[in-house]
Amino acid sequence: MSLRGIGFLLQCYLVLAAAMYFDLGEQEQKCIIEEIPEDMLVTGYFLLEPWEMNALSHSPHLGVTVTVRDPNHEVVMSKRYGKFAKFTFTSHASGQHYLCFQTNSTRFSVFAGERLKLHLDVQMGEHSVHPVTDKTKDNLETLENSLRHLIDQMIFITRQQEYQREKEEVFRQIGENTNSKVLWWAMVQTSVLLTVGFWQMKRLKDFFIAKKLV
Amino acid sequence: MYGLFRLVLQLLSAQLLCVWVLGSELTFELPDNAKQCFYEDIIIGTKCTLEFQVVTGGHYDVDCRLEDPEGTTLYKEMKKQYDSFTFTAAKNGTYKFCFSNEFSTFTHKTVYFDFQVGDDPPLFPNENRVTALTQMESACVSIHEALKSVIDYQTHFRLREAQGRSRAEDLNTRVAFWSIGEALILLVVSISQVVLLRSFFSDKKTTTTRVGS
């Protein structure tokens, strides 16, 4: 059982090592934004490596602090990991979540400014096609697995659509808000214009009468 | 012994999957005057697609550049709102693509990009394939393809909606800001007009009396 677990992690490591990466400086924080609907399980894999593969001039105590913020900018999860890890979290609110990665190492800051590679892979939902770990010769079981995968995909799509409906509601509210604001402020401005006009005329008339020019 | 053999087999299949399973989509924030680069190792002959869209910020445009391992620019566009670029990797190595917001002085941009490398893993792995797919399996495969395109369309729709909503929010704040500003300006200008006119006439009065005497 543990052999399979190790095998799975090693697979992830290998797949991730060839995945996309971006540069991260020491003590630098970089964030990515993910639109996540409610109650969605999000799995992320990351791998931190030095920029030059053969330059192991610093201590290997590299680590990453992963901070996840929800749409209200409250911290959902903040954990420290080693160089390679898998992190998961479930979203409680729907909206834009911020996944921030910051490197931290136990080295002196004299060597700060060295570049590091951060490989990243974030998956939402449980519907990604994992390699078949059970080498079942039974066609029915493979069919069952595929159907389960299709059902997961459809649930993911339905959740995204519900989330989309919520956001369109917000969009429509903004539009109607703008409309009523335009109307209200136009009326206010017209009334200000009229009031001020009358006031001007009245003051000037009184002024000229007082000065005996009229 | 058998467990070890299975482990080795899994590792080998993972290496094969490296060609397939790489496709990353990310949304990130690009501060003003900043440039953000992403790198990916690609094997020769793989068909790749880079697609990006600016979601929020300013005029919703960004500079994008894609370079191959030797530094030759494969794709370069300035101030684009969204685009899609497909290419086949002609060399082995690390490809680099960068998004730049250096032309903007104070607007942050949120950029979404989707970099697909190779094809998606098939639903039914072909290791034990001796016969053609049964009807059930081919039905599953077509449903899978349809669902993948649904997810793809949904992503595009979501991005467009986010862009529209961002513009609507900007409009909302701008309307409020400028309306209040205009009302204030109106008040200030009209009061100062009256004050100025009064000051003209009081000066003239004193000069006329002085001239008279």
Tab-separated table of C-alpha atoms in Angstrom:
chain	number	residue	atom	x	y	z
A	1	MET	CA	0.000	0.000	0.000
A	2	SER	CA	2.799	2.391	0.966
A	3	LEU	CA	4.623	1.423	-2.215
A	4	ARG	CA	1.652	2.629	-4.245
A	5	GLY	CA	1.562	5.866	-2.275
A	6	ILE	CA	5.236	6.448	-2.932
A	7	GLY	CA	4.707	5.513	-6.560
A	8	PHE	CA	1.899	8.039	-6.914
A	9	LEU	CA	3.938	10.830	-5.331
A	10	LEU	CA	6.895	10.005	-7.504
A	11	GLN	CA	4.645	10.131	-10.577
A	12	CYS	CA	3.417	13.565	-9.525
A	13	TYR	CA	7.006	14.683	-9.020
A	14	LEU	CA	8.043	13.533	-12.452
A	15	VAL	CA	4.995	15.027	-14.138
A	16	LEU	CA	5.469	18.276	-12.247
A	17	ALA	CA	9.171	18.498	-13.048
A	18	ALA	CA	8.249	18.825	-16.687
A	19	ALA	CA	5.326	21.155	-15.991
A	20	MET	CA	5.256	24.870	-16.387
A	21	TYR	CA	7.333	26.938	-13.998
A	22	PHE	CA	7.961	30.581	-13.276
A	23	ASP	CA	10.722	32.352	-11.481
A	24	LEU	CA	10.460	33.290	-7.868
A	25	GLY	CA	12.992	35.316	-5.979
A	26	GLU	CA	14.021	34.599	-2.429
A	27	GLN	CA	11.460	35.856	0.096
A	28	GLU	CA	9.296	37.011	-2.809
A	29	GLN	CA	5.600	36.346	-2.863
A	30	LYS	CA	3.731	35.619	-6.075
A	31	CYS	CA	0.016	35.078	-6.263
A	32	ILE	CA	-2.300	33.473	-8.730
A	33	ILE	CA	-6.018	34.124	-8.902
A	34	GLU	CA	-8.528	31.323	-9.266
A	35	GLU	CA	-12.261	31.678	-9.670
A	36	ILE	CA	-13.636	28.967	-7.452
A	37	PRO	CA	-17.310	28.209	-6.820
A	38	GLU	CA	-18.584	27.139	-3.411
A	39	ASP	CA	-17.658	23.775	-1.909
A	40	MET	CA	-15.068	22.913	-4.503
A	41	LEU	CA	-12.070	20.802	-3.679
A	42	VAL	CA	-8.897	22.325	-5.075
A	43	THR	CA	-5.676	20.340	-5.285
A	44	GLY	CA	-2.347	21.938	-5.979
A	45	TYR	CA	1.052	20.424	-6.621
A	46	PHE	CA	4.216	22.482	-6.567
A	47	LEU	CA	7.919	21.848	-6.802
A	48	LEU	CA	10.635	24.316	-5.899
A	49	GLU	CA	14.029	24.057	-7.564
A	50	PRO	CA	17.101	26.254	-7.856
A	51	TRP	CA	17.356	28.108	-11.153
A	52	GLU	CA	20.611	26.488	-12.200
A	53	MET	CA	20.192	22.774	-11.815
A	54	ASN	CA	23.808	22.111	-10.872
A	55	ALA	CA	24.430	25.104	-8.635
A	56	LEU	CA	23.740	23.750	-5.198
A	57	SER	CA	25.607	26.550	-3.544
A	58	HIS	CA	23.043	27.109	-0.838
A	59	SER	CA	21.608	24.879	1.795
A	60	PRO	CA	18.829	22.594	0.652
A	61	HIS	CA	16.451	23.915	3.315
A	62	LEU	CA	14.067	25.437	0.850
A	63	GLY	CA	10.442	25.767	1.740
A	64	VAL	CA	7.295	27.334	0.485
A	65	THR	CA	4.583	29.027	2.495
A	66	VAL	CA	1.258	28.632	0.761
A	67	THR	CA	-1.381	31.194	1.747
A	68	VAL	CA	-4.890	30.918	0.376
A	69	ARG	CA	-7.212	33.903	0.682
A	70	ASP	CA	-10.927	33.866	0.007
A	71	PRO	CA	-12.874	36.602	-1.842
A	72	ASN	CA	-13.171	38.629	1.387
A	73	HIS	CA	-9.370	38.595	1.739
A	74	GLU	CA	-9.519	36.375	4.773
A	75	VAL	CA	-6.959	33.656	5.103
A	76	VAL	CA	-8.440	30.230	4.407
A	77	MET	CA	-5.222	28.271	4.698
A	78	SER	CA	-1.620	29.141	5.458
A	79	LYS	CA	0.876	26.330	5.692
A	80	ARG	CA	4.572	25.762	5.264
A	81	TYR	CA	5.750	22.963	3.080
A	82	GLY	CA	9.046	21.609	1.866
A	83	LYS	CA	10.332	21.705	-1.664
A	84	PHE	CA	7.696	19.418	-3.124
A	85	ALA	CA	4.218	19.024	-1.772
A	86	LYS	CA	0.561	18.633	-2.528
A	87	PHE	CA	-1.915	20.941	-0.871
A	88	THR	CA	-5.703	20.827	-0.875
A	89	PHE	CA	-8.414	23.081	0.383
A	90	THR	CA	-12.161	23.349	0.024
A	91	SER	CA	-13.671	26.685	-0.795
A	92	HIS	CA	-16.455	27.907	1.467
A	93	ALA	CA	-17.360	31.037	-0.449
A	94	SER	CA	-17.636	31.446	-4.166
A	95	GLY	CA	-15.460	34.033	-5.838
A	96	GLN	CA	-11.896	34.950	-6.571
A	97	HIS	CA	-9.450	33.116	-4.369
A	98	TYR	CA	-5.820	34.163	-4.154
A	99	LEU	CA	-3.206	31.436	-3.891
A	100	CYS	CA	0.052	32.991	-2.785
A	101	PHE	CA	3.441	31.310	-2.692
A	102	GLN	CA	6.325	32.668	-0.728
A	103	THR	CA	9.689	31.047	-0.398
A	104	ASN	CA	11.310	30.822	2.975
A	105	SER	CA	14.591	29.260	3.700
A	106	THR	CA	16.847	29.040	6.679
A	107	ARG	CA	19.698	30.816	4.986
A	108	PHE	CA	21.157	34.220	5.710
A	109	SER	CA	19.718	37.072	3.722
A	110	VAL	CA	23.171	37.840	2.303
A	111	PHE	CA	22.436	35.443	-0.499
A	112	ALA	CA	18.933	36.787	-1.014
A	113	GLY	CA	18.102	37.621	-4.590
A	114	GLU	CA	18.813	34.188	-5.956
A	115	ARG	CA	16.256	32.927	-8.399
A	116	LEU	CA	14.232	29.818	-7.853
A	117	LYS	CA	11.940	27.873	-10.117
A	118	LEU	CA	8.443	27.121	-8.923
A	119	HIS	CA	6.633	24.412	-10.860
A	120	LEU	CA	2.932	24.628	-10.342
A	121	ASP	CA	-0.149	22.608	-11.183
A	122	VAL	CA	-3.534	23.503	-9.732
A	123	GLN	CA	-6.536	21.280	-10.372
A	124	MET	CA	-10.121	21.949	-9.457
A	125	GLY	CA	-12.631	19.311	-8.613
A	126	GLU	CA	-11.926	15.626	-8.634
A	127	HIS	CA	-12.495	14.994	-12.278
A	128	SER	CA	-8.978	14.954	-13.670
A	129	VAL	CA	-8.071	11.754	-15.451
A	130	HIS	CA	-5.443	10.089	-13.274
A	131	PRO	CA	-3.417	7.292	-14.764
A	132	VAL	CA	-5.100	3.994	-14.047
A	133	THR	CA	-3.358	2.792	-10.932
A	134	ASP	CA	-5.333	-0.414	-10.741
A	135	LYS	CA	-4.286	-2.439	-13.691
A	136	THR	CA	-7.618	-4.164	-13.961
A	137	LYS	CA	-8.089	-6.438	-16.896
A	138	ASP	CA	-11.851	-6.180	-16.475
A	139	ASN	CA	-13.389	-3.993	-19.161
A	140	LEU	CA	-16.473	-3.358	-17.092
A	141	GLU	CA	-14.441	-1.801	-14.326
A	142	THR	CA	-12.629	0.502	-16.723
A	143	LEU	CA	-16.001	1.478	-18.156
A	144	GLU	CA	-17.258	2.140	-14.661
A	145	ASN	CA	-14.243	4.296	-13.917
A	146	SER	CA	-14.767	6.261	-17.121
A	147	LEU	CA	-18.428	6.794	-16.322
A	148	ARG	CA	-17.532	7.969	-12.857
A	149	HIS	CA	-15.045	10.376	-14.379
A	150	LEU	CA	-17.740	11.684	-16.763
A	151	ILE	CA	-20.158	12.158	-13.875
A	152	ASP	CA	-17.505	14.122	-11.967
A	153	GLN	CA	-16.976	16.298	-15.012
A	154	MET	CA	-20.688	17.012	-15.280
A	155	ILE	CA	-20.954	17.884	-11.588
A	156	PHE	CA	-18.031	20.259	-12.045
A	157	ILE	CA	-19.761	21.880	-15.023
A	158	THR	CA	-23.032	22.247	-13.100
A	159	ARG	CA	-21.259	23.888	-10.168
A	160	GLN	CA	-19.466	26.298	-12.453
A	161	GLN	CA	-22.765	27.175	-14.115
A	162	GLU	CA	-24.456	27.910	-10.805
A	163	TYR	CA	-21.547	30.095	-9.836
A	164	GLN	CA	-21.809	31.838	-13.183
A	165	ARG	CA	-25.479	32.518	-12.539
A	166	GLU	CA	-24.614	34.168	-9.216
A	167	LYS	CA	-22.056	36.366	-10.863
A	168	GLU	CA	-24.432	37.445	-13.619
A	169	GLU	CA	-26.874	38.486	-10.935
A	170	VAL	CA	-24.172	40.697	-9.437
A	171	PHE	CA	-23.408	42.082	-12.891
A	172	ARG	CA	-27.030	42.941	-13.494
A	173	GLN	CA	-27.236	44.637	-10.095
A	174	ILE	CA	-24.250	46.801	-10.968
A	175	GLY	CA	-25.877	47.777	-14.253
A	176	GLU	CA	-29.141	48.743	-12.582
A	177	ASN	CA	-27.264	50.599	-9.867
A	178	THR	CA	-25.439	52.655	-12.483
A	179	ASN	CA	-28.716	53.367	-14.244
A	180	SER	CA	-30.420	54.675	-11.115
A	181	LYS	CA	-27.321	56.652	-10.149
A	182	VAL	CA	-27.249	58.373	-13.526
A	183	LEU	CA	-30.938	59.259	-13.230
A	184	TRP	CA	-30.664	60.491	-9.634
A	185	TRP	CA	-27.572	62.612	-10.181
A	186	ALA	CA	-28.943	64.113	-13.391
A	187	MET	CA	-32.040	65.230	-11.491
A	188	VAL	CA	-29.911	66.600	-8.637
A	189	GLN	CA	-27.700	68.515	-11.022
A	190	THR	CA	-30.673	70.015	-12.901
A	191	SER	CA	-32.276	71.131	-9.644
A	192	VAL	CA	-28.977	72.591	-8.421
A	193	LEU	CA	-28.640	74.462	-11.707
A	194	LEU	CA	-32.170	75.887	-11.494
A	195	THR	CA	-31.902	76.808	-7.807
A	196	VAL	CA	-28.559	78.497	-8.251
A	197	GLY	CA	-29.816	80.337	-11.325
A	198	PHE	CA	-32.782	81.772	-9.446
A	199	TRP	CA	-30.601	82.660	-6.479
A	200	GLN	CA	-28.111	84.450	-8.748
A	201	MET	CA	-30.796	86.515	-10.442
A	202	LYS	CA	-32.437	87.419	-7.146
A	203	ARG	CA	-29.159	88.483	-5.516
A	204	LEU	CA	-28.054	90.501	-8.511
A	205	LYS	CA	-31.429	92.207	-8.820
A	206	ASP	CA	-31.358	93.142	-5.139
A	207	PHE	CA	-27.785	94.305	-5.493
A	208	PHE	CA	-28.483	96.563	-8.469
A	209	ILE	CA	-31.608	97.994	-6.845
A	210	ALA	CA	-29.559	98.751	-3.722
A	211	LYS	CA	-26.844	100.402	-5.782
A	212	LYS	CA	-29.482	102.429	-7.661
A	213	LEU	CA	-28.344	101.234	-11.055
A	214	VAL	CA	-31.788	99.888	-12.050
B	1	MET	CA	9.045	-8.197	-6.099
B	2	TYR	CA	5.771	-7.873	-7.982
B	3	GLY	CA	5.074	-4.627	-6.135
B	4	LEU	CA	8.417	-3.261	-7.264
B	5	PHE	CA	7.699	-4.280	-10.831
B	6	ARG	CA	4.370	-2.490	-10.728
B	7	LEU	CA	6.075	0.597	-9.314
B	8	VAL	CA	8.570	0.614	-12.172
B	9	LEU	CA	5.728	0.186	-14.675
B	10	GLN	CA	3.865	3.118	-13.135
B	11	LEU	CA	6.948	5.317	-13.335
B	12	LEU	CA	7.398	4.433	-16.975
B	13	SER	CA	3.766	5.260	-17.755
B	14	ALA	CA	4.215	8.532	-15.878
B	15	GLN	CA	7.118	9.395	-18.148
B	16	LEU	CA	4.882	8.729	-21.147
B	17	LEU	CA	2.168	10.873	-19.638
B	18	CYS	CA	4.634	13.739	-19.368
B	19	VAL	CA	4.104	14.264	-23.063
B	20	TRP	CA	0.344	14.429	-22.650
B	21	VAL	CA	-0.813	15.767	-19.369
B	22	LEU	CA	0.819	19.214	-19.487
B	23	GLY	CA	-1.656	21.999	-19.908
B	24	SER	CA	-1.726	24.895	-17.519
B	25	GLU	CA	-4.175	27.685	-17.184
B	26	LEU	CA	-3.575	30.463	-14.725
B	27	THR	CA	-4.933	33.837	-13.802
B	28	PHE	CA	-2.434	36.195	-12.252
B	29	GLU	CA	-2.098	39.863	-11.496
B	30	LEU	CA	0.436	41.895	-13.417
B	31	PRO	CA	1.379	45.105	-11.603
B	32	ASP	CA	2.137	48.255	-13.581
B	33	ASN	CA	5.552	48.444	-15.266
B	34	ALA	CA	6.049	44.755	-14.610
B	35	LYS	CA	6.868	41.750	-16.722
B	36	GLN	CA	6.100	38.174	-15.808
B	37	CYS	CA	7.576	35.186	-17.626
B	38	PHE	CA	6.631	31.540	-17.630
B	39	TYR	CA	8.768	28.664	-18.811
B	40	GLU	CA	7.993	25.193	-20.031
B	41	ASP	CA	10.112	22.328	-21.274
B	42	ILE	CA	8.726	20.999	-24.520
B	43	ILE	CA	9.755	18.002	-26.589
B	44	ILE	CA	10.261	18.410	-30.322
B	45	GLY	CA	7.202	17.805	-32.469
B	46	THR	CA	4.577	18.590	-29.846
B	47	LYS	CA	1.713	20.764	-30.917
B	48	CYS	CA	1.170	23.595	-28.429
B	49	THR	CA	-1.394	26.348	-28.061
B	50	LEU	CA	-1.051	29.554	-26.103
B	51	GLU	CA	-4.208	31.517	-25.429
B	52	PHE	CA	-4.471	34.601	-23.264
B	53	GLN	CA	-7.026	37.212	-22.294
B	54	VAL	CA	-6.874	40.321	-20.157
B	55	VAL	CA	-9.639	40.193	-17.569
B	56	THR	CA	-9.450	43.500	-15.682
B	57	GLY	CA	-7.475	46.689	-15.774
B	58	GLY	CA	-7.060	49.836	-17.832
B	59	HIS	CA	-7.662	49.363	-21.536
B	60	TYR	CA	-7.635	45.578	-21.114
B	61	ASP	CA	-4.508	45.072	-23.192
B	62	VAL	CA	-1.090	43.543	-22.605
B	63	ASP	CA	2.121	42.769	-24.513
B	64	CYS	CA	2.846	39.105	-25.118
B	65	ARG	CA	5.974	37.380	-26.401
B	66	LEU	CA	6.781	33.728	-26.994
B	67	GLU	CA	10.369	32.590	-27.490
B	68	ASP	CA	11.919	29.247	-28.302
B	69	PRO	CA	14.960	27.777	-26.468
B	70	GLU	CA	17.412	29.662	-28.694
B	71	GLY	CA	15.746	33.033	-28.159
B	72	THR	CA	14.006	33.312	-31.527
B	73	THR	CA	10.714	35.108	-31.145
B	74	LEU	CA	7.880	32.917	-32.351
B	75	TYR	CA	5.067	35.276	-31.446
B	76	LYS	CA	5.128	38.903	-30.484
B	77	GLU	CA	2.138	41.199	-30.119
B	78	MET	CA	1.801	44.588	-28.489
B	79	LYS	CA	-1.269	45.778	-26.627
B	80	LYS	CA	-3.509	42.848	-27.438
B	81	GLN	CA	-6.722	42.147	-25.547
B	82	TYR	CA	-6.957	38.443	-26.310
B	83	ASP	CA	-5.344	36.085	-28.738
B	84	SER	CA	-4.676	32.456	-29.492
B	85	PHE	CA	-1.480	31.085	-31.034
B	86	THR	CA	-0.785	27.505	-32.114
B	87	PHE	CA	2.646	26.220	-33.002
B	88	THR	CA	4.540	22.947	-33.314
B	89	ALA	CA	7.743	22.747	-31.307
B	90	ALA	CA	10.661	22.646	-33.710
B	91	LYS	CA	13.324	22.282	-31.043
B	92	ASN	CA	13.769	20.550	-27.743
B	93	GLY	CA	14.150	22.756	-24.732
B	94	THR	CA	12.685	25.426	-22.551
B	95	TYR	CA	10.185	27.707	-24.203
B	96	LYS	CA	9.501	31.020	-22.573
B	97	PHE	CA	6.484	33.284	-22.816
B	98	CYS	CA	6.208	36.680	-21.195
B	99	PHE	CA	3.469	39.158	-20.471
B	100	SER	CA	4.470	42.744	-20.088
B	101	ASN	CA	2.638	45.730	-18.652
B	102	GLU	CA	5.571	48.096	-19.017
B	103	PHE	CA	3.652	50.615	-21.130
B	104	SER	CA	1.172	51.287	-18.334
B	105	THR	CA	2.017	53.681	-15.543
B	106	PHE	CA	-0.556	52.963	-12.906
B	107	THR	CA	-2.998	50.235	-13.839
B	108	HIS	CA	-2.718	46.672	-12.602
B	109	LYS	CA	-3.862	44.093	-15.068
B	110	THR	CA	-5.265	40.650	-14.432
B	111	VAL	CA	-4.261	38.254	-17.192
B	112	TYR	CA	-5.592	34.766	-17.861
B	113	PHE	CA	-3.614	32.387	-20.021
B	114	ASP	CA	-3.989	28.783	-21.086
B	115	PHE	CA	-0.948	26.931	-22.395
B	116	GLN	CA	-1.807	23.541	-23.834
B	117	VAL	CA	1.056	21.189	-24.609
B	118	GLY	CA	0.243	18.103	-26.598
B	119	ASP	CA	-3.091	16.324	-26.452
B	120	ASP	CA	-5.141	15.430	-23.431
B	121	PRO	CA	-4.781	11.919	-22.050
B	122	PRO	CA	-7.254	9.554	-23.707
B	123	LEU	CA	-10.139	8.248	-21.699
B	124	PHE	CA	-9.306	4.626	-22.382
B	125	PRO	CA	-5.581	3.959	-22.219
B	126	ASN	CA	-4.444	1.796	-25.061
B	127	GLU	CA	-2.196	-0.605	-23.191
B	128	ASN	CA	-4.451	-3.650	-23.354
B	129	ARG	CA	-6.096	-2.743	-26.602
B	130	VAL	CA	-6.618	-5.779	-28.815
B	131	THR	CA	-9.984	-4.958	-30.364
B	132	ALA	CA	-11.575	-1.712	-31.468
B	133	LEU	CA	-13.600	0.273	-28.925
B	134	THR	CA	-17.028	-1.106	-28.155
B	135	GLN	CA	-20.098	1.054	-28.675
B	136	MET	CA	-20.280	1.840	-24.979
B	137	GLU	CA	-16.690	2.968	-24.937
B	138	SER	CA	-16.997	5.070	-28.067
B	139	ALA	CA	-20.156	6.683	-26.602
B	140	CYS	CA	-18.158	7.484	-23.473
B	141	VAL	CA	-15.365	8.949	-25.530
B	142	SER	CA	-17.727	11.219	-27.478
B	143	ILE	CA	-19.413	12.370	-24.243
B	144	HIS	CA	-15.970	13.089	-22.817
B	145	GLU	CA	-15.009	15.180	-25.837
B	146	ALA	CA	-18.318	17.075	-25.691
B	147	LEU	CA	-17.868	17.796	-21.985
B	148	LYS	CA	-14.336	19.027	-22.564
B	149	SER	CA	-15.592	21.502	-25.142
B	150	VAL	CA	-18.369	22.571	-22.729
B	151	ILE	CA	-15.764	23.304	-20.061
B	152	ASP	CA	-13.737	25.210	-22.635
B	153	TYR	CA	-16.721	27.359	-23.680
B	154	GLN	CA	-17.609	27.950	-20.058
B	155	THR	CA	-14.144	29.279	-19.370
B	156	HIS	CA	-14.406	31.696	-22.280
B	157	PHE	CA	-17.825	32.812	-21.161
B	158	ARG	CA	-16.636	33.317	-17.611
B	159	LEU	CA	-13.750	35.479	-18.813
B	160	ARG	CA	-16.000	37.615	-21.002
B	161	GLU	CA	-18.442	38.073	-18.149
B	162	ALA	CA	-15.628	39.044	-15.775
B	163	GLN	CA	-14.406	41.582	-18.285
B	164	GLY	CA	-17.908	43.020	-18.757
B	165	ARG	CA	-18.485	43.208	-15.035
B	166	SER	CA	-15.154	44.957	-14.502
B	167	ARG	CA	-16.110	47.596	-17.069
B	168	ALA	CA	-19.538	48.020	-15.454
B	169	GLU	CA	-17.964	48.558	-12.044
B	170	ASP	CA	-15.572	51.130	-13.472
B	171	LEU	CA	-18.510	52.918	-15.109
B	172	ASN	CA	-20.434	52.901	-11.862
B	173	THR	CA	-17.666	54.496	-9.817
B	174	ARG	CA	-16.859	56.965	-12.567
B	175	VAL	CA	-20.512	58.101	-12.848
B	176	ALA	CA	-20.747	58.677	-9.083
B	177	PHE	CA	-17.408	60.477	-8.911
B	178	TRP	CA	-17.974	62.801	-11.837
B	179	SER	CA	-21.597	63.602	-10.910
B	180	ILE	CA	-20.623	64.742	-7.433
B	181	GLY	CA	-17.697	66.645	-8.892
B	182	GLU	CA	-19.886	68.401	-11.428
B	183	ALA	CA	-22.505	69.399	-8.857
B	184	LEU	CA	-19.789	70.913	-6.669
B	185	ILE	CA	-18.189	72.729	-9.577
B	186	LEU	CA	-21.579	74.112	-10.531
B	187	LEU	CA	-22.141	75.516	-7.034
B	188	VAL	CA	-18.651	76.969	-6.743
B	189	VAL	CA	-18.738	78.602	-10.162
B	190	SER	CA	-22.133	80.198	-9.713
B	191	ILE	CA	-21.344	81.609	-6.259
B	192	SER	CA	-18.032	83.011	-7.469
B	193	GLN	CA	-19.789	84.578	-10.474
B	194	VAL	CA	-22.081	86.555	-8.197
B	195	VAL	CA	-19.222	87.582	-5.919
B	196	LEU	CA	-17.103	88.663	-8.872
B	197	LEU	CA	-19.888	90.749	-10.405
B	198	ARG	CA	-20.533	92.450	-7.128
B	199	SER	CA	-16.874	93.279	-6.769
B	200	PHE	CA	-16.818	94.846	-10.271
B	201	PHE	CA	-19.674	97.186	-9.460
B	202	SER	CA	-18.383	98.278	-6.089
B	203	ASP	CA	-15.016	99.288	-7.605
B	204	LYS	CA	-16.691	101.254	-10.401
B	205	LYS	CA	-18.809	103.146	-7.930
B	206	THR	CA	-15.765	104.464	-6.048
B	207	THR	CA	-13.975	105.495	-9.255
B	208	THR	CA	-17.042	107.348	-10.584
B	209	THR	CA	-17.359	109.355	-7.348
B	210	ARG	CA	-13.673	110.232	-7.411
B	211	VAL	CA	-13.883	111.385	-11.017
B	212	GLY	CA	-17.022	113.383	-10.241
B	213	SER	CA	-15.404	115.366	-7.413
